[in-house]
Tab-separated table of C-alpha atoms in Angstrom:
chain	number	residue	atom	x	y	z
A	1	UNK	CA	0.000	0.000	0.000
A	2	UNK	CA	2.806	2.374	0.847
A	3	UNK	CA	4.470	1.695	-2.529
A	4	UNK	CA	1.208	2.374	-4.344
A	5	UNK	CA	0.724	5.809	-2.779
A	6	UNK	CA	4.408	6.725	-2.920
A	7	UNK	CA	4.166	7.043	-6.717
A	8	UNK	CA	1.034	9.184	-6.631
A	9	UNK	CA	0.999	12.916	-6.683
A	10	UNK	CA	-1.932	15.229	-6.282
A	11	UNK	CA	-2.620	18.707	-7.564
A	12	UNK	CA	-1.457	20.521	-4.394
A	13	UNK	CA	1.800	18.546	-4.204
A	14	UNK	CA	1.015	17.368	-0.668
A	15	UNK	CA	2.814	14.239	0.340
A	16	UNK	CA	0.731	11.250	1.265
A	17	UNK	CA	1.675	9.146	4.242
A	18	UNK	CA	0.405	5.650	4.870
A	19	UNK	CA	0.051	4.785	8.528
A	20	UNK	CA	0.143	1.122	9.447
A	21	UNK	CA	-2.417	0.197	12.081
A	22	UNK	CA	-2.013	-2.841	14.275
A	23	UNK	CA	-4.498	-5.647	13.943
A	24	UNK	CA	-7.502	-5.309	16.227
A	25	UNK	CA	-7.805	-7.752	19.121
A	26	UNK	CA	-11.063	-9.070	17.636
A	27	UNK	CA	-9.405	-10.206	14.397
A	28	UNK	CA	-8.808	-13.909	14.044
A	29	UNK	CA	-6.531	-15.543	11.507
A	30	UNK	CA	-8.228	-18.349	9.625
A	31	UNK	CA	-6.240	-21.455	8.860
A	32	UNK	CA	-5.808	-22.681	5.298
A	33	UNK	CA	-7.932	-25.810	5.764
A	34	UNK	CA	-10.921	-23.692	6.834
A	35	UNK	CA	-10.465	-21.327	3.876
A	36	UNK	CA	-10.178	-24.276	1.458
A	37	UNK	CA	-13.357	-25.861	2.828
A	38	UNK	CA	-15.205	-22.556	2.705
A	39	UNK	CA	-14.110	-21.874	-0.890
A	40	UNK	CA	-15.208	-25.358	-2.004
A	41	UNK	CA	-18.576	-24.920	-0.268
A	42	UNK	CA	-19.118	-21.604	-2.085
A	43	UNK	CA	-18.267	-23.176	-5.443
A	44	UNK	CA	-20.615	-26.093	-4.753
A	45	UNK	CA	-23.394	-23.664	-3.784
A	46	UNK	CA	-22.888	-21.677	-7.011
A	47	UNK	CA	-23.492	-24.787	-9.129
A	48	UNK	CA	-25.928	-26.830	-7.005
A	49	UNK	CA	-27.661	-24.165	-4.896
A	50	UNK	CA	-28.545	-24.541	-1.229
A	51	UNK	CA	-31.406	-26.138	0.717
A	52	UNK	CA	-33.774	-23.224	0.065
A	53	UNK	CA	-32.878	-22.727	-3.600
A	54	UNK	CA	-31.603	-25.949	-5.157
A	55	UNK	CA	-30.194	-25.712	-8.687
A	56	UNK	CA	-29.908	-28.394	-11.347
A	57	UNK	CA	-26.580	-27.885	-13.080
A	58	UNK	CA	-26.227	-28.947	-16.673
A	59	UNK	CA	-23.272	-30.729	-18.287
A	60	UNK	CA	-22.250	-29.797	-21.825
A	61	UNK	CA	-19.599	-31.082	-24.166
A	62	UNK	CA	-17.597	-28.438	-26.042
A	63	UNK	CA	-15.198	-28.688	-28.974
A	64	UNK	CA	-11.702	-27.267	-28.601
A	65	UNK	CA	-12.185	-25.231	-31.787
A	66	UNK	CA	-15.440	-23.579	-30.650
A	67	UNK	CA	-14.039	-21.885	-27.532
A	68	UNK	CA	-11.477	-19.213	-26.773
A	69	UNK	CA	-9.778	-19.750	-23.417
A	70	UNK	CA	-7.364	-17.091	-22.189
A	71	UNK	CA	-4.939	-17.373	-19.298
A	72	UNK	CA	-3.336	-14.350	-17.626
A	73	UNK	CA	0.425	-14.118	-17.762
A	74	UNK	CA	2.051	-14.385	-14.338
A	75	UNK	CA	4.267	-11.316	-14.809
A	76	UNK	CA	3.685	-8.876	-11.931
A	77	UNK	CA	3.889	-5.832	-14.226
A	78	UNK	CA	1.044	-7.204	-16.321
A	79	UNK	CA	-1.087	-8.180	-13.328
A	80	UNK	CA	-0.577	-4.688	-11.891
A	81	UNK	CA	-2.465	-3.296	-14.892
A	82	UNK	CA	-5.498	-5.346	-13.867
A	83	UNK	CA	-5.787	-3.597	-10.493
A	84	UNK	CA	-8.091	-0.601	-10.027
A	85	UNK	CA	-6.679	2.681	-8.871
A	86	UNK	CA	-7.237	5.402	-11.417
A	87	UNK	CA	-3.606	5.512	-12.478
A	88	UNK	CA	-3.006	5.980	-16.184
A	89	UNK	CA	-2.198	2.782	-18.016
A	90	UNK	CA	1.370	2.231	-19.031
A	91	UNK	CA	1.912	1.469	-22.657
A	92	UNK	CA	3.120	-2.101	-22.688
A	93	UNK	CA	4.181	-4.207	-25.602
A	94	UNK	CA	3.551	-7.397	-23.619
A	95	UNK	CA	0.157	-9.070	-23.996
A	96	UNK	CA	-2.006	-9.442	-20.892
A	97	UNK	CA	-3.425	-12.869	-21.765
A	98	UNK	CA	-2.299	-15.824	-23.789
A	99	UNK	CA	-4.792	-17.889	-25.744
A	100	UNK	CA	-4.528	-21.509	-24.631
A	101	UNK	CA	-5.987	-24.799	-25.790
A	102	UNK	CA	-7.774	-27.037	-23.289
A	103	UNK	CA	-5.296	-29.482	-21.779
A	104	UNK	CA	-5.135	-32.212	-19.183
A	105	UNK	CA	-4.425	-29.506	-16.568
A	106	UNK	CA	-7.939	-28.092	-16.999
A	107	UNK	CA	-10.139	-30.677	-15.178
A	108	UNK	CA	-11.474	-29.494	-11.791
A	109	UNK	CA	-10.764	-25.860	-12.693
A	110	UNK	CA	-13.147	-22.929	-12.986
A	111	UNK	CA	-13.506	-20.873	-16.167
A	112	UNK	CA	-14.993	-17.370	-16.060
A	113	UNK	CA	-17.233	-16.614	-19.047
A	114	UNK	CA	-16.909	-12.923	-19.815
A	115	UNK	CA	-18.873	-10.390	-21.837
A	116	UNK	CA	-16.275	-10.174	-24.618
A	117	UNK	CA	-16.201	-11.784	-28.030
A	118	UNK	CA	-13.924	-14.759	-28.574
A	119	UNK	CA	-11.463	-12.781	-30.723
A	120	UNK	CA	-11.724	-9.445	-28.928
A	121	UNK	CA	-8.711	-7.311	-28.048
A	122	UNK	CA	-6.678	-7.966	-24.900
A	123	UNK	CA	-7.905	-4.707	-23.329
A	124	UNK	CA	-11.588	-5.524	-23.999
A	125	UNK	CA	-11.144	-8.973	-22.494
A	126	UNK	CA	-9.447	-7.461	-19.444
A	127	UNK	CA	-12.189	-4.862	-18.930
A	128	UNK	CA	-15.190	-7.118	-19.663
A	129	UNK	CA	-17.724	-8.128	-17.015
A	130	UNK	CA	-18.063	-11.729	-15.892
A	131	UNK	CA	-21.268	-13.412	-17.095
A	132	UNK	CA	-20.835	-16.604	-15.084
A	133	UNK	CA	-18.584	-19.531	-14.299
A	134	UNK	CA	-18.080	-23.042	-15.682
A	135	UNK	CA	-16.541	-26.050	-13.955
A	136	UNK	CA	-14.448	-28.309	-16.199
A	137	UNK	CA	-15.232	-31.959	-15.447
A	138	UNK	CA	-13.047	-33.742	-18.003
A	139	UNK	CA	-10.884	-33.209	-21.065
A	140	UNK	CA	-10.630	-35.723	-23.921
A	141	UNK	CA	-7.544	-34.735	-25.899
A	142	UNK	CA	-7.991	-37.492	-28.504
A	143	UNK	CA	-11.510	-36.338	-29.469
A	144	UNK	CA	-10.593	-32.672	-28.863
A	145	UNK	CA	-13.618	-32.187	-26.610
A	146	UNK	CA	-14.132	-31.253	-22.981
A	147	UNK	CA	-17.073	-31.339	-20.599
A	148	UNK	CA	-18.170	-28.424	-18.455
A	149	UNK	CA	-20.741	-28.030	-15.731
A	150	UNK	CA	-22.907	-24.908	-15.925
A	151	UNK	CA	-25.323	-23.784	-13.182
A	152	UNK	CA	-28.172	-23.542	-15.727
A	153	UNK	CA	-29.128	-25.452	-18.834
A	154	UNK	CA	-29.021	-23.851	-22.239
A	155	UNK	CA	-26.532	-23.106	-24.950
A	156	UNK	CA	-23.367	-21.322	-23.893
A	157	UNK	CA	-22.777	-17.933	-25.517
A	158	UNK	CA	-19.868	-17.540	-27.942
A	159	UNK	CA	-17.852	-15.501	-25.473
A	160	UNK	CA	-14.269	-15.561	-24.289
A	161	UNK	CA	-13.376	-17.549	-21.174
A	162	UNK	CA	-10.653	-16.854	-18.658
A	163	UNK	CA	-8.781	-19.635	-16.894
A	164	UNK	CA	-7.830	-17.971	-13.650
A	165	UNK	CA	-4.889	-18.548	-11.389
A	166	UNK	CA	-6.962	-19.757	-8.456
A	167	UNK	CA	-5.311	-20.747	-5.187
A	168	UNK	CA	-6.168	-24.378	-5.884
A	169	UNK	CA	-8.432	-26.489	-8.038
A	170	UNK	CA	-12.110	-26.543	-7.141
A	171	UNK	CA	-12.088	-30.197	-6.134
A	172	UNK	CA	-14.320	-32.836	-7.640
A	173	UNK	CA	-17.873	-31.462	-7.760
A	174	UNK	CA	-19.449	-34.291	-9.735
A	175	UNK	CA	-17.587	-37.345	-8.427
């Protein structure tokens, strides 16, 4: 936080100082096993609903050639451009995303379907809103097809998908 504000200047040329505050006595650190369980429960609820509002997710088979899956580069300079903050964008020659083919690393991962066309520009893909999420159940490299679980039935829109760098895979939702 201090590095972020150190680069900023305002119109009156006042210096900004970031004061670090100690953690309140009421704050509790959560262990990683609790956070993993909680994250998996939230993902399961997104696809299957809860006791009051059960959902019936739908499985679809997609062809490799009919989808555009993008994965963000891991470079910190690129990921910094994805953060909000009102700072002007730096002109960068490096792409933000790379277009990837489904692979055997994809099962049990979440794809974000975004409101951008499959062949849109990198900036439009970055700035697009998320329509929803898909859970990849299996990939068949020989047939060049993969199965996804969607929270609702119906045809998927021809939109770009982002394969995020999640902390871990979503676990096996259908097994």
